[in-house]
Amino acid sequence: MPLLPVVMPEIWDIPAAAGVPALLGQSISAGVEASASTLLGTMLDEYLIQNAASQWGIFTQASVRQKALA
């Protein structure tokens, strides 16, 4: 069975993201945008988690929040 030749693409479809080294043809600004997007998403997650943590807990019948036993 003969081997078929593999054609290399003219344009690489590798995303610019944090931790992925820039390849020839990719701009530094794309990597910065990806890093900023990741940072912003992480900050938003932390804010939403902290906000939700203040609304949930174990309460007594008198609506007093119980302290964690950690």
Short mmCIF file of N, CA, C and O in Angstrom, two decimals:
data_model
loop_
_atom_site.label_atom_id
_atom_site.label_comp_id
_atom_site.label_asym_id
_atom_site.label_seq_id
_atom_site.Cartn_x
_atom_site.Cartn_y
_atom_site.Cartn_z
N MET A 1 0.85 -1.17 0.00
CA MET A 1 0.00 0.00 0.00
C MET A 1 0.89 1.24 0.00
O MET A 1 1.67 1.42 0.94
N PRO A 2 0.80 2.09 -0.99
CA PRO A 2 1.67 3.27 -1.05
C PRO A 2 1.23 4.34 -0.05
O PRO A 2 0.05 4.46 0.28
N LEU A 3 2.18 5.10 0.40
CA LEU A 3 1.89 6.22 1.29
C LEU A 3 1.54 7.45 0.46
O LEU A 3 2.22 7.77 -0.50
N LEU A 4 0.48 8.12 0.86
CA LEU A 4 0.06 9.32 0.15
C LEU A 4 0.80 10.53 0.73
O LEU A 4 1.01 10.61 1.95
N PRO A 5 1.17 11.47 -0.09
CA PRO A 5 1.86 12.65 0.43
C PRO A 5 0.92 13.51 1.28
O PRO A 5 -0.28 13.60 1.00
N VAL A 6 1.47 14.12 2.30
CA VAL A 6 0.70 15.00 3.18
C VAL A 6 1.00 16.44 2.77
O VAL A 6 2.16 16.85 2.73
N VAL A 7 -0.04 17.18 2.47
CA VAL A 7 0.11 18.57 2.05
C VAL A 7 0.07 19.46 3.29
O VAL A 7 -0.85 19.36 4.11
N MET A 8 1.05 20.32 3.43
CA MET A 8 1.09 21.25 4.56
C MET A 8 0.17 22.42 4.26
O MET A 8 0.13 22.92 3.13
N PRO A 9 -0.58 22.91 5.27
CA PRO A 9 -1.47 24.05 5.02
C PRO A 9 -0.68 25.34 4.82
O PRO A 9 0.41 25.50 5.36
N GLU A 10 -1.27 26.24 4.02
CA GLU A 10 -0.62 27.51 3.80
C GLU A 10 -0.73 28.41 5.03
O GLU A 10 0.16 29.18 5.34
N ILE A 11 -1.85 28.33 5.72
CA ILE A 11 -2.08 29.13 6.92
C ILE A 11 -2.37 28.17 8.07
O ILE A 11 -3.25 27.32 7.97
N TRP A 12 -1.62 28.32 9.15
CA TRP A 12 -1.82 27.47 10.32
C TRP A 12 -3.03 27.95 11.10
O TRP A 12 -3.25 29.14 11.27
N ASP A 13 -3.80 27.01 11.62
CA ASP A 13 -4.98 27.33 12.40
C ASP A 13 -4.74 26.98 13.87
O ASP A 13 -5.43 26.17 14.46
N ILE A 14 -3.71 27.59 14.44
CA ILE A 14 -3.36 27.35 15.84
C ILE A 14 -3.72 28.60 16.62
O ILE A 14 -3.25 29.69 16.30
N PRO A 15 -4.60 28.48 17.64
CA PRO A 15 -5.05 29.68 18.36
C PRO A 15 -3.93 30.29 19.20
O PRO A 15 -3.06 29.59 19.70
N ALA A 16 -3.98 31.59 19.35
CA ALA A 16 -3.06 32.28 20.24
C ALA A 16 -3.69 32.27 21.62
O ALA A 16 -4.79 32.77 21.81
N ALA A 17 -3.03 31.63 22.57
CA ALA A 17 -3.56 31.53 23.93
C ALA A 17 -2.40 31.54 24.91
O ALA A 17 -1.25 31.35 24.53
N ALA A 18 -2.73 31.78 26.16
CA ALA A 18 -1.71 31.78 27.20
C ALA A 18 -1.07 30.39 27.27
O ALA A 18 -1.75 29.38 27.29
N GLY A 19 0.23 30.33 27.25
CA GLY A 19 0.96 29.08 27.33
C GLY A 19 1.28 28.46 25.98
O GLY A 19 2.02 27.50 25.91
N VAL A 20 0.73 29.00 24.90
CA VAL A 20 1.02 28.50 23.56
C VAL A 20 2.02 29.46 22.93
O VAL A 20 1.74 30.64 22.80
N PRO A 21 3.20 28.98 22.57
CA PRO A 21 4.18 29.89 21.98
C PRO A 21 3.71 30.45 20.64
O PRO A 21 3.03 29.76 19.87
N ALA A 22 4.04 31.71 20.38
CA ALA A 22 3.64 32.35 19.13
C ALA A 22 4.40 31.73 17.98
O ALA A 22 5.59 31.43 18.07
N LEU A 23 3.70 31.49 16.90
CA LEU A 23 4.30 30.93 15.70
C LEU A 23 4.48 32.04 14.67
O LEU A 23 3.90 33.12 14.78
N LEU A 24 5.27 31.77 13.68
CA LEU A 24 5.49 32.74 12.62
C LEU A 24 4.16 33.10 11.98
O LEU A 24 3.39 32.24 11.59
N GLY A 25 3.86 34.37 11.92
CA GLY A 25 2.60 34.82 11.35
C GLY A 25 1.57 35.20 12.40
O GLY A 25 0.57 35.81 12.08
N GLN A 26 1.78 34.82 13.66
CA GLN A 26 0.86 35.22 14.70
C GLN A 26 1.39 36.49 15.36
O GLN A 26 2.59 36.66 15.53
N SER A 27 0.49 37.34 15.75
CA SER A 27 0.92 38.59 16.36
C SER A 27 0.96 38.46 17.88
O SER A 27 0.26 37.65 18.48
N ILE A 28 1.77 39.29 18.48
CA ILE A 28 1.87 39.32 19.94
C ILE A 28 0.56 39.84 20.54
O ILE A 28 0.14 39.39 21.60
N SER A 29 -0.10 40.75 19.83
CA SER A 29 -1.34 41.31 20.37
C SER A 29 -2.42 40.25 20.54
O SER A 29 -3.24 40.33 21.46
N ALA A 30 -2.43 39.24 19.69
CA ALA A 30 -3.42 38.16 19.83
C ALA A 30 -3.18 37.39 21.12
O ALA A 30 -4.13 37.02 21.81
N GLY A 31 -1.92 37.17 21.47
CA GLY A 31 -1.60 36.49 22.72
C GLY A 31 -1.96 37.33 23.93
O GLY A 31 -2.44 36.82 24.93
N VAL A 32 -1.73 38.64 23.83
CA VAL A 32 -2.08 39.54 24.92
C VAL A 32 -3.59 39.56 25.11
O VAL A 32 -4.08 39.52 26.24
N GLU A 33 -4.34 39.60 24.02
CA GLU A 33 -5.80 39.57 24.11
C GLU A 33 -6.29 38.27 24.74
O GLU A 33 -7.21 38.28 25.55
N ALA A 34 -5.68 37.16 24.39
CA ALA A 34 -6.07 35.87 24.96
C ALA A 34 -5.78 35.83 26.46
O ALA A 34 -6.59 35.36 27.25
N SER A 35 -4.63 36.36 26.86
CA SER A 35 -4.27 36.39 28.28
C SER A 35 -5.21 37.30 29.05
O SER A 35 -5.64 36.97 30.17
N ALA A 36 -5.53 38.47 28.48
CA ALA A 36 -6.44 39.41 29.15
C ALA A 36 -7.83 38.80 29.28
O ALA A 36 -8.48 38.97 30.32
N SER A 37 -8.27 38.08 28.27
CA SER A 37 -9.58 37.44 28.32
C SER A 37 -9.62 36.38 29.42
O SER A 37 -10.61 36.29 30.16
N THR A 38 -8.56 35.61 29.54
CA THR A 38 -8.50 34.59 30.58
C THR A 38 -8.50 35.23 31.96
O THR A 38 -9.20 34.77 32.87
N LEU A 39 -7.73 36.29 32.13
CA LEU A 39 -7.67 36.99 33.41
C LEU A 39 -9.01 37.59 33.77
O LEU A 39 -9.48 37.47 34.91
N LEU A 40 -9.67 38.23 32.82
CA LEU A 40 -10.98 38.83 33.06
C LEU A 40 -12.01 37.76 33.43
O LEU A 40 -12.81 37.95 34.35
N GLY A 41 -11.98 36.64 32.74
CA GLY A 41 -12.91 35.55 33.05
C GLY A 41 -12.68 34.99 34.45
O GLY A 41 -13.63 34.70 35.18
N THR A 42 -11.42 34.87 34.84
CA THR A 42 -11.09 34.37 36.18
C THR A 42 -11.57 35.36 37.25
O THR A 42 -12.14 34.94 38.28
N MET A 43 -11.36 36.64 37.02
CA MET A 43 -11.80 37.65 37.99
C MET A 43 -13.33 37.66 38.12
O MET A 43 -13.86 37.76 39.23
N LEU A 44 -14.03 37.50 37.00
CA LEU A 44 -15.49 37.46 37.03
C LEU A 44 -15.98 36.22 37.79
O LEU A 44 -16.90 36.32 38.61
N ASP A 45 -15.35 35.08 37.57
CA ASP A 45 -15.71 33.86 38.30
C ASP A 45 -15.52 34.05 39.81
O ASP A 45 -16.38 33.66 40.60
N GLU A 46 -14.39 34.62 40.20
CA GLU A 46 -14.12 34.83 41.63
C GLU A 46 -15.16 35.76 42.25
O GLU A 46 -15.64 35.52 43.35
N TYR A 47 -15.53 36.82 41.53
CA TYR A 47 -16.54 37.75 42.04
C TYR A 47 -17.88 37.04 42.22
O TYR A 47 -18.54 37.19 43.25
N LEU A 48 -18.28 36.26 41.21
CA LEU A 48 -19.58 35.57 41.30
C LEU A 48 -19.59 34.53 42.41
O LEU A 48 -20.60 34.36 43.10
N ILE A 49 -18.48 33.85 42.61
CA ILE A 49 -18.40 32.85 43.69
C ILE A 49 -18.49 33.53 45.05
O ILE A 49 -19.21 33.08 45.95
N GLN A 50 -17.75 34.65 45.23
CA GLN A 50 -17.81 35.37 46.51
C GLN A 50 -19.21 35.92 46.76
O GLN A 50 -19.71 35.91 47.89
N ASN A 51 -19.86 36.42 45.71
CA ASN A 51 -21.21 36.95 45.85
C ASN A 51 -22.19 35.85 46.24
O ASN A 51 -23.04 36.04 47.10
N ALA A 52 -22.08 34.70 45.62
CA ALA A 52 -22.97 33.58 45.92
C ALA A 52 -22.72 33.03 47.32
O ALA A 52 -23.64 32.60 48.01
N ALA A 53 -21.45 33.05 47.76
CA ALA A 53 -21.11 32.52 49.08
C ALA A 53 -21.77 33.33 50.19
O ALA A 53 -22.07 32.79 51.27
N SER A 54 -22.01 34.62 49.96
CA SER A 54 -22.64 35.43 50.99
C SER A 54 -24.15 35.19 51.06
O SER A 54 -24.79 35.59 52.03
N GLN A 55 -24.73 34.54 50.08
CA GLN A 55 -26.17 34.30 50.05
C GLN A 55 -26.56 32.91 50.55
O GLN A 55 -27.72 32.68 50.83
N TRP A 56 -25.59 32.00 50.61
CA TRP A 56 -25.90 30.62 50.97
C TRP A 56 -25.25 30.27 52.30
O TRP A 56 -24.17 30.74 52.63
N GLY A 57 -25.92 29.44 53.08
CA GLY A 57 -25.36 28.99 54.35
C GLY A 57 -26.37 28.14 55.10
O GLY A 57 -27.47 27.87 54.63
N ILE A 58 -26.00 27.75 56.28
CA ILE A 58 -26.89 26.99 57.16
C ILE A 58 -27.40 27.95 58.22
O ILE A 58 -26.60 28.58 58.93
N PHE A 59 -28.71 28.08 58.33
CA PHE A 59 -29.32 29.04 59.23
C PHE A 59 -30.18 28.32 60.26
O PHE A 59 -30.70 27.24 60.02
N THR A 60 -30.33 28.94 61.42
CA THR A 60 -31.23 28.42 62.45
C THR A 60 -32.64 28.89 62.13
O THR A 60 -32.87 29.65 61.18
N GLN A 61 -33.60 28.47 62.94
CA GLN A 61 -34.98 28.90 62.72
C GLN A 61 -35.13 30.40 62.94
O GLN A 61 -36.05 31.02 62.41
N ALA A 62 -34.24 31.00 63.71
CA ALA A 62 -34.28 32.44 63.96
C ALA A 62 -33.50 33.21 62.89
O ALA A 62 -33.18 34.38 63.07
N SER A 63 -33.17 32.57 61.78
CA SER A 63 -32.44 33.17 60.66
C SER A 63 -31.04 33.66 61.04
O SER A 63 -30.57 34.66 60.53
N VAL A 64 -30.39 32.95 61.96
CA VAL A 64 -29.01 33.25 62.34
C VAL A 64 -28.11 32.28 61.60
O VAL A 64 -28.33 31.06 61.64
N ARG A 65 -27.12 32.81 60.92
CA ARG A 65 -26.22 31.97 60.14
C ARG A 65 -25.26 31.23 61.06
O ARG A 65 -24.66 31.82 61.93
N GLN A 66 -25.11 29.94 60.83
CA GLN A 66 -24.20 29.11 61.61
C GLN A 66 -22.78 29.25 61.05
O GLN A 66 -22.58 29.34 59.85
N LYS A 67 -21.79 29.25 61.91
CA LYS A 67 -20.39 29.33 61.49
C LYS A 67 -19.92 27.96 61.02
O LYS A 67 -20.36 26.94 61.50
N ALA A 68 -19.00 27.97 60.09
CA ALA A 68 -18.43 26.72 59.58
C ALA A 68 -17.51 26.11 60.63
O ALA A 68 -16.89 26.80 61.41
N LEU A 69 -17.43 24.80 60.63
CA LEU A 69 -16.59 24.08 61.60
C LEU A 69 -15.25 23.72 60.99
O LEU A 69 -14.73 22.64 61.21
N ALA A 70 -14.67 24.58 60.22
CA ALA A 70 -13.41 24.27 59.56
C ALA A 70 -12.23 24.65 60.38
O ALA A 70 -12.14 25.31 61.30
#
